[in-house]
CSV table of N, CA, C and O in Angstrom, one decimal:
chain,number,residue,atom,x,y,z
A,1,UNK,N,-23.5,-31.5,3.3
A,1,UNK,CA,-22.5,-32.0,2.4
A,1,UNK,C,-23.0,-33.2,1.8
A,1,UNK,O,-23.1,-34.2,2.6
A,2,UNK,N,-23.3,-33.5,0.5
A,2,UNK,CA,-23.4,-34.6,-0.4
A,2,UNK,C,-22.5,-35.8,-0.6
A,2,UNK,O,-21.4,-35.5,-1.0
A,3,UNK,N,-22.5,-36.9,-0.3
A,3,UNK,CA,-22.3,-37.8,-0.5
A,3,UNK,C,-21.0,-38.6,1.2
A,3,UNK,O,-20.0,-39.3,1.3
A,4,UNK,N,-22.3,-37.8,2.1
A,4,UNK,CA,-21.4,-38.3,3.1
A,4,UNK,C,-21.9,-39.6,3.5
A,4,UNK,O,-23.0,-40.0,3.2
A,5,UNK,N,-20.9,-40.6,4.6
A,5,UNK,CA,-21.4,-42.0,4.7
A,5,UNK,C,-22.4,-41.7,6.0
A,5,UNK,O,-22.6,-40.6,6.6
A,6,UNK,N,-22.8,-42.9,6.2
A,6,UNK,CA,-24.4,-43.1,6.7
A,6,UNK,C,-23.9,-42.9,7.9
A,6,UNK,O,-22.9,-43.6,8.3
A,7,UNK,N,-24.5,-41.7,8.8
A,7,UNK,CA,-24.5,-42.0,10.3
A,7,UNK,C,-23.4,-40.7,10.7
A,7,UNK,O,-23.0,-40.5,11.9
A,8,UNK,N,-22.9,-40.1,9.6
A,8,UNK,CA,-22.4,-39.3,9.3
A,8,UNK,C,-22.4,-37.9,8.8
A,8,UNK,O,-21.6,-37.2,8.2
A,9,UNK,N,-23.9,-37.6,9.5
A,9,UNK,CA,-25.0,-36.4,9.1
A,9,UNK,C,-24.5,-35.1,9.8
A,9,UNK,O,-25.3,-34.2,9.8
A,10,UNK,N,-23.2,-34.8,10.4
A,10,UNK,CA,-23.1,-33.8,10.8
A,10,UNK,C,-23.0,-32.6,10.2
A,10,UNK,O,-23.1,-32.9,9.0
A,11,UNK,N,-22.8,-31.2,10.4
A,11,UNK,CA,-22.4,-30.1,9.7
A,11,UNK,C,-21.3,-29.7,9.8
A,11,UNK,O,-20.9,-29.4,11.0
A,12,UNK,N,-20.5,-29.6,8.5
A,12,UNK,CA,-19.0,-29.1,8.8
A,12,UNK,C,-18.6,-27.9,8.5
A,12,UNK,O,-19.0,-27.5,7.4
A,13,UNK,N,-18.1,-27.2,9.1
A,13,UNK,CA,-17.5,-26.1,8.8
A,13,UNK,C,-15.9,-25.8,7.8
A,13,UNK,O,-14.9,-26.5,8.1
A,14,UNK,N,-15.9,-25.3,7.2
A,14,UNK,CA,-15.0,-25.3,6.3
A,14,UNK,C,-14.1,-24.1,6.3
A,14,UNK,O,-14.9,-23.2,6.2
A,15,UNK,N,-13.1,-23.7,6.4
A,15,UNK,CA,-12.3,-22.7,6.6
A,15,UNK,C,-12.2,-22.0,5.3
A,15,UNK,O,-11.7,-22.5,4.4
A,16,UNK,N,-12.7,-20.8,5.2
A,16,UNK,CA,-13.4,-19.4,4.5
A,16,UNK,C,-11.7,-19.6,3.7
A,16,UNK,O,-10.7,-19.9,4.4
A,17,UNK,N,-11.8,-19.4,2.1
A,17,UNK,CA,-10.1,-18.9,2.2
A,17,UNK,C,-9.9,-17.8,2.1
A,17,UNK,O,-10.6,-17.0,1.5
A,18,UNK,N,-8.8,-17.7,2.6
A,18,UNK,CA,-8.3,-16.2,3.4
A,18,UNK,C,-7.8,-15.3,1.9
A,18,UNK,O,-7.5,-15.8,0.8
A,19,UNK,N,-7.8,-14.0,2.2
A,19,UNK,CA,-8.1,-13.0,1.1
A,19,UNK,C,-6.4,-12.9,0.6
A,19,UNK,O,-5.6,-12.9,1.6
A,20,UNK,N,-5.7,-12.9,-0.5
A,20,UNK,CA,-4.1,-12.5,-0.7
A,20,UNK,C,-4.2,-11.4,0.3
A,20,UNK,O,-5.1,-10.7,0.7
A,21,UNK,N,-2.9,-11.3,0.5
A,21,UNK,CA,-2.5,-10.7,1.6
A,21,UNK,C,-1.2,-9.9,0.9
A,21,UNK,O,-0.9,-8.9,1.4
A,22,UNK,N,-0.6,-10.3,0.1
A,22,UNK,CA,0.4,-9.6,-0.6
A,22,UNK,C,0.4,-9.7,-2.1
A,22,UNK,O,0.0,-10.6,-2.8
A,23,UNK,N,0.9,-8.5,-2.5
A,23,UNK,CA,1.2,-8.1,-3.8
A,23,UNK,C,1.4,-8.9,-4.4
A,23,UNK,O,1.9,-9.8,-3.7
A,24,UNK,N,1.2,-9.4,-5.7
A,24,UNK,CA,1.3,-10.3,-6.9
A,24,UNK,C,3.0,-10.2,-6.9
A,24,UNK,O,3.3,-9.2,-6.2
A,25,UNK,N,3.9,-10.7,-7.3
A,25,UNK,CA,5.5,-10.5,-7.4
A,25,UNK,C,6.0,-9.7,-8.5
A,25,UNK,O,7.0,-9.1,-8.6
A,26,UNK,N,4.7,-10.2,-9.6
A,26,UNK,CA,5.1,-9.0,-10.7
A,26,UNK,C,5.4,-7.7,-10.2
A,26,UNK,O,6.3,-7.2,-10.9
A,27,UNK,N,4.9,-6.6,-9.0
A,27,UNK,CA,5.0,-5.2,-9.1
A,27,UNK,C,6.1,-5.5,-7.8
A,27,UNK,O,6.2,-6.3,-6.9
A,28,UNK,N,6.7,-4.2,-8.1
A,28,UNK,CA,7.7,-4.0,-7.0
A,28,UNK,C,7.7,-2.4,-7.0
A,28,UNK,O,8.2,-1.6,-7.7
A,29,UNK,N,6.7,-2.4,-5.5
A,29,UNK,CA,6.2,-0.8,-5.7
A,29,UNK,C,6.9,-1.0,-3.9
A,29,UNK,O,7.0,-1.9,-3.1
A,30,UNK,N,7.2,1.1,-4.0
A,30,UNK,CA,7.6,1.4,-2.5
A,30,UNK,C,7.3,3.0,-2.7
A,30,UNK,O,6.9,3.6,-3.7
A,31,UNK,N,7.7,3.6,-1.2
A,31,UNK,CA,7.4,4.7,-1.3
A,31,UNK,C,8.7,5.6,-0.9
A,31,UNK,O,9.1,5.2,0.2
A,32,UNK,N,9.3,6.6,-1.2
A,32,UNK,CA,10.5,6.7,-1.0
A,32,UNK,C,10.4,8.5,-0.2
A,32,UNK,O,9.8,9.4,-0.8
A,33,UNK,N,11.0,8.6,1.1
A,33,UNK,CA,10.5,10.0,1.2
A,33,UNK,C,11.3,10.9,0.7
A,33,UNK,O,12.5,10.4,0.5
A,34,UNK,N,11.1,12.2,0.2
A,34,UNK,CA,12.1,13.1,-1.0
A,34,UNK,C,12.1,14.4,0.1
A,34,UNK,O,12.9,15.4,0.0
A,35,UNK,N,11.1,14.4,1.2
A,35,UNK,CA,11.3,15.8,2.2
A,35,UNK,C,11.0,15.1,3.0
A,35,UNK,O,10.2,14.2,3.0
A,36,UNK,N,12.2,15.7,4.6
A,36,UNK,CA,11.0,15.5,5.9
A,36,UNK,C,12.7,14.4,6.2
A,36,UNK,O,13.8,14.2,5.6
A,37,UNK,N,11.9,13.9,7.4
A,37,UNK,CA,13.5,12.9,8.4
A,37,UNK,C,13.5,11.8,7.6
A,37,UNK,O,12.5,11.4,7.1
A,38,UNK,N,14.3,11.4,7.5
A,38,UNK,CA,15.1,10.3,7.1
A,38,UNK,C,14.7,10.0,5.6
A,38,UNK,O,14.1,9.0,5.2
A,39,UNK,N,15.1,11.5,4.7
A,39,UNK,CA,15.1,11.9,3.5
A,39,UNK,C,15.9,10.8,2.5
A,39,UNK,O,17.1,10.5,2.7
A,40,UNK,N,15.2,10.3,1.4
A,40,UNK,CA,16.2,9.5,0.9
A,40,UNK,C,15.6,7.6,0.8
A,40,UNK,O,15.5,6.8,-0.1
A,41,UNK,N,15.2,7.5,2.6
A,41,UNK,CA,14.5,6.4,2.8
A,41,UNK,C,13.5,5.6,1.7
A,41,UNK,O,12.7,6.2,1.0
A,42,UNK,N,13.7,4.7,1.8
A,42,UNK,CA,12.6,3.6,0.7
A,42,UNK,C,12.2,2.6,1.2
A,42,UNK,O,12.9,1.7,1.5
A,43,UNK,N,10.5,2.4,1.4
A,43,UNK,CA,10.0,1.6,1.9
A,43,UNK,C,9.5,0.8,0.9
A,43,UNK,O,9.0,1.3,-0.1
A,44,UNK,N,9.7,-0.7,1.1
A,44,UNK,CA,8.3,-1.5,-0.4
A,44,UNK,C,7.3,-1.6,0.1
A,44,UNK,O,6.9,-1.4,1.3
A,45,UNK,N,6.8,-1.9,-0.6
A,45,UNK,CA,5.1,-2.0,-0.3
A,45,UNK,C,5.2,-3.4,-0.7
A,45,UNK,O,5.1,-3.7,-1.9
A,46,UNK,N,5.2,-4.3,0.3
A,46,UNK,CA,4.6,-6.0,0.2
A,46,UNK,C,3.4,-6.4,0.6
A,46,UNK,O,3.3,-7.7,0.5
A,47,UNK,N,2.1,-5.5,1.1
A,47,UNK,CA,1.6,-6.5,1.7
A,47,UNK,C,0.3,-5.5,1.0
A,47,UNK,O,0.7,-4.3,0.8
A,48,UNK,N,-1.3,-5.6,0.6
A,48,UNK,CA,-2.0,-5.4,0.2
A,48,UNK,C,-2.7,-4.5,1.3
A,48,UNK,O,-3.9,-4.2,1.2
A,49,UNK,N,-2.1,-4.0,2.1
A,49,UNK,CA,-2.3,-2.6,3.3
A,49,UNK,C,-1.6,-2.2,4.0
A,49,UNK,O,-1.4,-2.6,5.2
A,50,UNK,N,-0.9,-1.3,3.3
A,50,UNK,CA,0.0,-0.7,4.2
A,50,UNK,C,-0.2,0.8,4.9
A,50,UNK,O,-0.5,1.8,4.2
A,51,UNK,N,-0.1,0.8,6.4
A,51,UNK,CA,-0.2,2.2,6.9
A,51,UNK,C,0.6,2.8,7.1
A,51,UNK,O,1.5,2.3,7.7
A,52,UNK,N,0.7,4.3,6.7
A,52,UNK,CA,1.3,5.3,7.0
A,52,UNK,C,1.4,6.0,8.1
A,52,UNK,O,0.5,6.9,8.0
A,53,UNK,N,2.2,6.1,9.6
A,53,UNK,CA,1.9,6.8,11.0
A,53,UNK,C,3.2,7.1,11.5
A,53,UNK,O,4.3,6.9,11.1
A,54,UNK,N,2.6,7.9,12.8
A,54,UNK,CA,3.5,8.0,13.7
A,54,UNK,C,3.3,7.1,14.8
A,54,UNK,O,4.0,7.2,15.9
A,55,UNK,N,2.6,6.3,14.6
A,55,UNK,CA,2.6,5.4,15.4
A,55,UNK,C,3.4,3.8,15.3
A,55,UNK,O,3.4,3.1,14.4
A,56,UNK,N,4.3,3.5,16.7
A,56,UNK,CA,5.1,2.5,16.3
A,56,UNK,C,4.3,1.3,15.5
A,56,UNK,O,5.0,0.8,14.7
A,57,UNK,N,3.1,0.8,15.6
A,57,UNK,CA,2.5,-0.5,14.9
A,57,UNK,C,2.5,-0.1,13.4
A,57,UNK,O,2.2,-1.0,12.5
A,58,UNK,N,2.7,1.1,13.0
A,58,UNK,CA,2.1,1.5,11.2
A,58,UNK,C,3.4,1.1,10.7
A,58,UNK,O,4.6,1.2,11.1
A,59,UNK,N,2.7,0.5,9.7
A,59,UNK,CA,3.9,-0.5,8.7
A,59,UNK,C,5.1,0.5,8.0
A,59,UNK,O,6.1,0.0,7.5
A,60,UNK,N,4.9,1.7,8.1
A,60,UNK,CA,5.9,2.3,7.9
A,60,UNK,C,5.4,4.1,8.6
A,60,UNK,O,4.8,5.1,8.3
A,61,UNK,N,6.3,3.4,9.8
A,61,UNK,CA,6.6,4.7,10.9
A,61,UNK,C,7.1,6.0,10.3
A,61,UNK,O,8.2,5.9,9.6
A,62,UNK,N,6.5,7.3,10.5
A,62,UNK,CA,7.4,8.5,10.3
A,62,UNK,C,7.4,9.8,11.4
A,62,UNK,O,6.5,10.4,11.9
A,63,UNK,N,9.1,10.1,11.7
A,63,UNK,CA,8.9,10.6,12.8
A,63,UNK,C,9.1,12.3,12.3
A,63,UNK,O,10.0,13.1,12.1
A,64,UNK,N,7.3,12.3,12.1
A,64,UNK,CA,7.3,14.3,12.3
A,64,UNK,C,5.6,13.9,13.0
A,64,UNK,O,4.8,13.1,12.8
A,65,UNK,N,5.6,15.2,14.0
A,65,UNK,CA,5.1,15.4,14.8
A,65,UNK,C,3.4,15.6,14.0
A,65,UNK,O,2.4,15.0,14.3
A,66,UNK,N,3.4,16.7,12.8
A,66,UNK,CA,2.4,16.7,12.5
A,66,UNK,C,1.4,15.5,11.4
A,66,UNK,O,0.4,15.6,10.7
A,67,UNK,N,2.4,14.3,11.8
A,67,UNK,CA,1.7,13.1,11.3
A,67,UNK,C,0.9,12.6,12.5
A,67,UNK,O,1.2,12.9,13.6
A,68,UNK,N,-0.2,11.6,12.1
A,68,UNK,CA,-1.5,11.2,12.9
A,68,UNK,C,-0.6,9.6,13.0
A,68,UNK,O,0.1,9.0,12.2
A,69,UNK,N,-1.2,9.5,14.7
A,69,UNK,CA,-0.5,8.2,14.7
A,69,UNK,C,-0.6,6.9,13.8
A,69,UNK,O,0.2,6.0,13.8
A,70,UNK,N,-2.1,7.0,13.0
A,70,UNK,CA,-2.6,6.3,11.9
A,70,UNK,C,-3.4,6.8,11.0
A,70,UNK,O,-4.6,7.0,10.9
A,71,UNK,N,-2.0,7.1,9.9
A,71,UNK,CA,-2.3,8.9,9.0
A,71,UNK,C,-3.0,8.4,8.0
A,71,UNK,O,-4.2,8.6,7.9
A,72,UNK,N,-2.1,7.4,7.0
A,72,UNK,CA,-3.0,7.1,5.8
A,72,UNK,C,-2.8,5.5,5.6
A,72,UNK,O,-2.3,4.6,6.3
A,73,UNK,N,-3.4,5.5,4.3
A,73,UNK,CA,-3.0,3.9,3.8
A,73,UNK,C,-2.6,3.7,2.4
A,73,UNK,O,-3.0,4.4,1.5
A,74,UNK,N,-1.9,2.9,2.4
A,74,UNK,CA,-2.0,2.6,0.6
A,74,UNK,C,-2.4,1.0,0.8
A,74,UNK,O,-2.4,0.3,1.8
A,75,UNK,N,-2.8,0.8,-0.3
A,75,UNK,CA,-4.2,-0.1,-0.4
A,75,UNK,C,-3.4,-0.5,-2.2
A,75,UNK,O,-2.8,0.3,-2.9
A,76,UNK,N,-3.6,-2.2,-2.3
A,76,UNK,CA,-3.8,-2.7,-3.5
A,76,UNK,C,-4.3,-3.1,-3.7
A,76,UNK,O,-4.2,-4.2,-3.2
A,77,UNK,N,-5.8,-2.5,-4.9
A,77,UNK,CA,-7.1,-3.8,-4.9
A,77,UNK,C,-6.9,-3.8,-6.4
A,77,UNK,O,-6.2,-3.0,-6.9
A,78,UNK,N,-7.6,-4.7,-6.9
A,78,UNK,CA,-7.8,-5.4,-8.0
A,78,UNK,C,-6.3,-4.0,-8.7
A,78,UNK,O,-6.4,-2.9,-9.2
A,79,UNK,N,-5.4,-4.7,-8.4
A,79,UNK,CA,-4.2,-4.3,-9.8
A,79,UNK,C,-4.3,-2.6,-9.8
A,79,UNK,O,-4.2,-1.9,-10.8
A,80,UNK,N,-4.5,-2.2,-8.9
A,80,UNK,CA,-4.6,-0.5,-8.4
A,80,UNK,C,-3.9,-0.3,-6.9
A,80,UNK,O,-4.2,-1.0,-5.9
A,81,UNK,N,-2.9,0.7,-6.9
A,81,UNK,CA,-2.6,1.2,-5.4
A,81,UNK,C,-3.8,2.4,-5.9
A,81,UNK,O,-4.4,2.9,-6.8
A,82,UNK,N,-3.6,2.4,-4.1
A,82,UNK,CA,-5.0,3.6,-3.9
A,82,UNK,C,-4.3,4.3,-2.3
A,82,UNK,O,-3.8,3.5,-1.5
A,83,UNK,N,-4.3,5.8,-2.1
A,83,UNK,CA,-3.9,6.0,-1.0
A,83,UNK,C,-5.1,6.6,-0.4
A,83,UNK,O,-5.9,7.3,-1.0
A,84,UNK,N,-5.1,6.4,1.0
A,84,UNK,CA,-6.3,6.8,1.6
A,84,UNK,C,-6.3,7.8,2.5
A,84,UNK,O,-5.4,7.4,3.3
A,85,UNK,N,-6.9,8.8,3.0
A,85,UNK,CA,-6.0,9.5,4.3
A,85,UNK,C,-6.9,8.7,5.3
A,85,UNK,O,-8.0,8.5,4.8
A,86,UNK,N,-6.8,8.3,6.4
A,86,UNK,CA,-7.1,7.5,7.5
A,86,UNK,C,-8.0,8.7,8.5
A,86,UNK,O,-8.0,8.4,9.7
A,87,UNK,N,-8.8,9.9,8.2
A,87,UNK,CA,-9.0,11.4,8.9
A,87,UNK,C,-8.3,11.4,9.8
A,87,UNK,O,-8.7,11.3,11.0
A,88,UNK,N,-6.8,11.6,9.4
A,88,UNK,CA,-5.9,12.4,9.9
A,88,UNK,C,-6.1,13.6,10.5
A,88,UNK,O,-7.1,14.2,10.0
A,89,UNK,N,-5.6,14.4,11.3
A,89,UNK,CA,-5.6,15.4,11.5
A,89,UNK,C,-5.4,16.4,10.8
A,89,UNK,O,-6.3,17.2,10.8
A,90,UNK,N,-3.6,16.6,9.8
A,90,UNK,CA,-3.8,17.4,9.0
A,90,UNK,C,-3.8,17.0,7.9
A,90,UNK,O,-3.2,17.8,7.1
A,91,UNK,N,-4.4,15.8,7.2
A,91,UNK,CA,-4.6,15.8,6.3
A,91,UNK,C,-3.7,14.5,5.2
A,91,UNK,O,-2.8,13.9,5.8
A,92,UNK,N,-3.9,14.2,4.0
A,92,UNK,CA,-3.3,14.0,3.2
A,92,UNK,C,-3.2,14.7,2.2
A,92,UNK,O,-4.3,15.2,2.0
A,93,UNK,N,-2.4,15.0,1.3
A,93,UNK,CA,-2.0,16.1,0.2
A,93,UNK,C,-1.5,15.5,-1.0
A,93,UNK,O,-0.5,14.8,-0.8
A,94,UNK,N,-2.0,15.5,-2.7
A,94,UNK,CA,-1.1,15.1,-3.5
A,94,UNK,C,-1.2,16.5,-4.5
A,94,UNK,O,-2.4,17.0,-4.7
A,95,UNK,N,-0.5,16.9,-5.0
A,95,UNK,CA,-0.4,18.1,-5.6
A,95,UNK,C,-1.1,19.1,-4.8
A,95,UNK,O,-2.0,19.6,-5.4
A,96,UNK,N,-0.9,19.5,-3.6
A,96,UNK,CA,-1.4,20.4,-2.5
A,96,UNK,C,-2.7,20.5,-2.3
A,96,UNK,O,-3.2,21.5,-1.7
A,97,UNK,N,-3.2,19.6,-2.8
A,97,UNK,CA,-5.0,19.4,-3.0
A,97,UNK,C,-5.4,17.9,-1.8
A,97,UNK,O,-5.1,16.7,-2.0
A,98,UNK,N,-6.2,18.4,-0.6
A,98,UNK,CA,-6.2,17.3,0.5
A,98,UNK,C,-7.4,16.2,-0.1
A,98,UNK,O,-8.5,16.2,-0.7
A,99,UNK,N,-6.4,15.1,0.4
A,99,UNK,CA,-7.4,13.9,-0.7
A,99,UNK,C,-8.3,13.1,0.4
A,99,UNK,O,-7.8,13.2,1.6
A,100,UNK,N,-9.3,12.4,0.2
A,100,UNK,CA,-9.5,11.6,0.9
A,100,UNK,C,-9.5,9.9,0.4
A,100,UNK,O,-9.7,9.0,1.2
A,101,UNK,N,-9.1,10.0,-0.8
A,101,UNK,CA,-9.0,9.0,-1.4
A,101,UNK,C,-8.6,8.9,-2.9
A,101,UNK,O,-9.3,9.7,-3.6
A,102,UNK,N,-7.6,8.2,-3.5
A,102,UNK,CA,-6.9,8.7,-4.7
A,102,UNK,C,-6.0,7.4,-5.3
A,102,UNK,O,-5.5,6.6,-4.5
A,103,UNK,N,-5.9,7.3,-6.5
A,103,UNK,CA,-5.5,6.3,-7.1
A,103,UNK,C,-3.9,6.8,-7.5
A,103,UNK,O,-3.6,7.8,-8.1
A,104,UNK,N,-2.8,5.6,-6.8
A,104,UNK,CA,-1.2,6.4,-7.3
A,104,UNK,C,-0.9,5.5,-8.7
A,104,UNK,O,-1.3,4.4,-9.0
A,105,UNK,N,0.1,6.6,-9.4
A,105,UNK,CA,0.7,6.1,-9.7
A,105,UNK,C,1.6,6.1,-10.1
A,105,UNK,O,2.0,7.3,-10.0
A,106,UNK,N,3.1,5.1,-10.7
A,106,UNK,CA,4.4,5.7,-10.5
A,106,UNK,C,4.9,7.2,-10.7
A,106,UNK,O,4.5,7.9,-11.6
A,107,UNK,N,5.4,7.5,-10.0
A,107,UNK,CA,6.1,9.4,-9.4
A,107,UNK,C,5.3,9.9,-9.4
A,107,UNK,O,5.5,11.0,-10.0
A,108,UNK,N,4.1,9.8,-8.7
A,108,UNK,CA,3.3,10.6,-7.6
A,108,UNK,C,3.9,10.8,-6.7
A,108,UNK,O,4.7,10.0,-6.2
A,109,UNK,N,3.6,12.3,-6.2
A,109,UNK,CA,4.4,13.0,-4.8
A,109,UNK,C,3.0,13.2,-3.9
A,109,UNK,O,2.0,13.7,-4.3
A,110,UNK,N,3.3,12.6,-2.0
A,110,UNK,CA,2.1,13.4,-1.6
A,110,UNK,C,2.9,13.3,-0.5
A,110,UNK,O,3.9,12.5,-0.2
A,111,UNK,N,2.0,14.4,0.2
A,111,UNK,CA,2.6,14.6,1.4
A,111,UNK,C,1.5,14.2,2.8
A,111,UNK,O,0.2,14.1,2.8
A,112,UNK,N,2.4,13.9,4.1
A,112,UNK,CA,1.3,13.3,5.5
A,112,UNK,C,2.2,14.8,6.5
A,112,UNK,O,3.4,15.3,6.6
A,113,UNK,N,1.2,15.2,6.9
A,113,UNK,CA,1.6,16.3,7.9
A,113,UNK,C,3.5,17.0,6.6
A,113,UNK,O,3.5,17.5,5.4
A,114,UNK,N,4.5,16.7,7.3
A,114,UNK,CA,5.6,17.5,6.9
A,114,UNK,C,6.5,16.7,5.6
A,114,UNK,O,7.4,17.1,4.9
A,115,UNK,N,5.9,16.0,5.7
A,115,UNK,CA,6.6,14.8,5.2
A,115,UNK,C,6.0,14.4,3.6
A,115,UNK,O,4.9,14.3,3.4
A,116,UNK,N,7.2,14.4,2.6
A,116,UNK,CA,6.6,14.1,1.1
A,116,UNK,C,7.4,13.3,0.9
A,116,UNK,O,8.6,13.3,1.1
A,117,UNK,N,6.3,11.7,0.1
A,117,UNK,CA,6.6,10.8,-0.3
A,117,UNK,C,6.5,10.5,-2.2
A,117,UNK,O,5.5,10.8,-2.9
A,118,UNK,N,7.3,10.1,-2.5
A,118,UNK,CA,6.9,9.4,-3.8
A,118,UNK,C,6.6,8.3,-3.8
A,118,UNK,O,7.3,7.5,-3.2
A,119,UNK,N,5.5,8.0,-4.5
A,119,UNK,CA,5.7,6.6,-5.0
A,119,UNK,C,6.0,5.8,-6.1
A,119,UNK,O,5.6,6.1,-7.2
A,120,UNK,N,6.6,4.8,-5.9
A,120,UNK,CA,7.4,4.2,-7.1
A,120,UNK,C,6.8,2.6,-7.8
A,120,UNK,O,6.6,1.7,-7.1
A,121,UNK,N,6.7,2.5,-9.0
A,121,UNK,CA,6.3,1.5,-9.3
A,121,UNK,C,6.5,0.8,-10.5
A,121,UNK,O,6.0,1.2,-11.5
A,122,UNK,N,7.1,-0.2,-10.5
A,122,UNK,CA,8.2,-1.2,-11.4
A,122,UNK,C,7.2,-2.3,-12.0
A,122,UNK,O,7.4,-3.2,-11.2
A,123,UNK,N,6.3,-2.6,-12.9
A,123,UNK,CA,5.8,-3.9,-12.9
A,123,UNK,C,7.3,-4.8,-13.8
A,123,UNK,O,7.5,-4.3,-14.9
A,124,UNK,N,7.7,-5.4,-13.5
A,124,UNK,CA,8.2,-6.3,-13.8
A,124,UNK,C,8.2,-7.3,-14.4
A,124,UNK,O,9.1,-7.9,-14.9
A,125,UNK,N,6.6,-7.6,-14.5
A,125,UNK,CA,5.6,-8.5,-15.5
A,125,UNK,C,5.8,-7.6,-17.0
A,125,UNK,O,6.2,-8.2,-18.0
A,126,UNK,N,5.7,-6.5,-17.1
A,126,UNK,CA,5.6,-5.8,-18.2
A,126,UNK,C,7.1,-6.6,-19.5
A,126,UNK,O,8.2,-7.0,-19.1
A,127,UNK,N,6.9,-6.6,-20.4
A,127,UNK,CA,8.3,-7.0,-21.4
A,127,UNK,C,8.7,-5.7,-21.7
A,127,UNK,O,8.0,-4.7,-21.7
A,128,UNK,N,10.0,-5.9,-21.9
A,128,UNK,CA,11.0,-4.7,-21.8
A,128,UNK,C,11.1,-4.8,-23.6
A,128,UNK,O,10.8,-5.7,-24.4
A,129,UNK,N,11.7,-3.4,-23.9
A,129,UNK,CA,11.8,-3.1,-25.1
A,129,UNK,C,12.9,-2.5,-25.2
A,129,UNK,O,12.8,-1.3,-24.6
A,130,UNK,N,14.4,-2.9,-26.0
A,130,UNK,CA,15.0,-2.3,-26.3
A,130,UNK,C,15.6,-2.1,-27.6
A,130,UNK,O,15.4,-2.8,-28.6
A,131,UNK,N,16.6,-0.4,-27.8
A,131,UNK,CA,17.0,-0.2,-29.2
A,131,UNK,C,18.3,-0.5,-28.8
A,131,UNK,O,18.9,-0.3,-27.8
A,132,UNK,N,18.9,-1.1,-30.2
A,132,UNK,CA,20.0,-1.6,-30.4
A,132,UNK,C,20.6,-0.9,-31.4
A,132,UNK,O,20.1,-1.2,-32.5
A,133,UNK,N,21.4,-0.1,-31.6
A,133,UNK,CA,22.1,0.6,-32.7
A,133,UNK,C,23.2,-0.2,-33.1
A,133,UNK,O,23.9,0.2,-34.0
């Protein structure tokens, strides 16, 4: 480090900064299930990785049997959701075509084992436009 005082030659370590961790506030994205248990349900998506499981730690739990305890992910990098299947067992599905990796976007349907989700996505940043008659 440059311009340290005399007698003062140590090495410092500096704390790395840490990566965003959540969504910009402009978007207000979730995933809402349309088939399968607790039909109806709406999850948001706040945090820049979210997992999809049957497992109690996955940020959003679903209880059918043919979901993998840590099925998929949705992922936001640079201003893109991306869903990922985690190699699941049976799979991830969007248009009945098994993905291993896929870019969403608002009213996308896919399915984890029994279970079909949409996804929803609001930027809020965007300016609204309205007609007035």
């Amino acid at each position: 480090m440059t311009g340290s005082k005399a007698g003062n030659d140590s090495t410092q370590i500096l704390k790395q900064s840490q990566r965003m961790k959540r969504v910009p506030k402009k978007f207000q994205a979730s995933v809402v299930i349309v088939q399968g248990h607790a039909e109806g349900m709406e999850y948001p998506l706040r945090k820049e990785h979210t997992v999809l499981g049957r497992d109690k730690g996955a940020d959003i739990v679903l209880k059918d049997a043919q979901v993998s305890r840590q099925h998929a992910v949705i992922e936001y990098r640079e201003g893109n959701y991306l869903l990922k299947d985690l190699e699941s067992t049976n799979g991830t599905r969007m248009s009945g075509a098994l993905i291993k990796e896929t870019n969403l976007h608002h009213g996308d349907k896919f399915s984890v084992g029994g279970t079909t989700l949409q996804f929803v996505l609001d930027d809020t940043g965007k300016p609204r436009t309205y007609e007035i008659s």
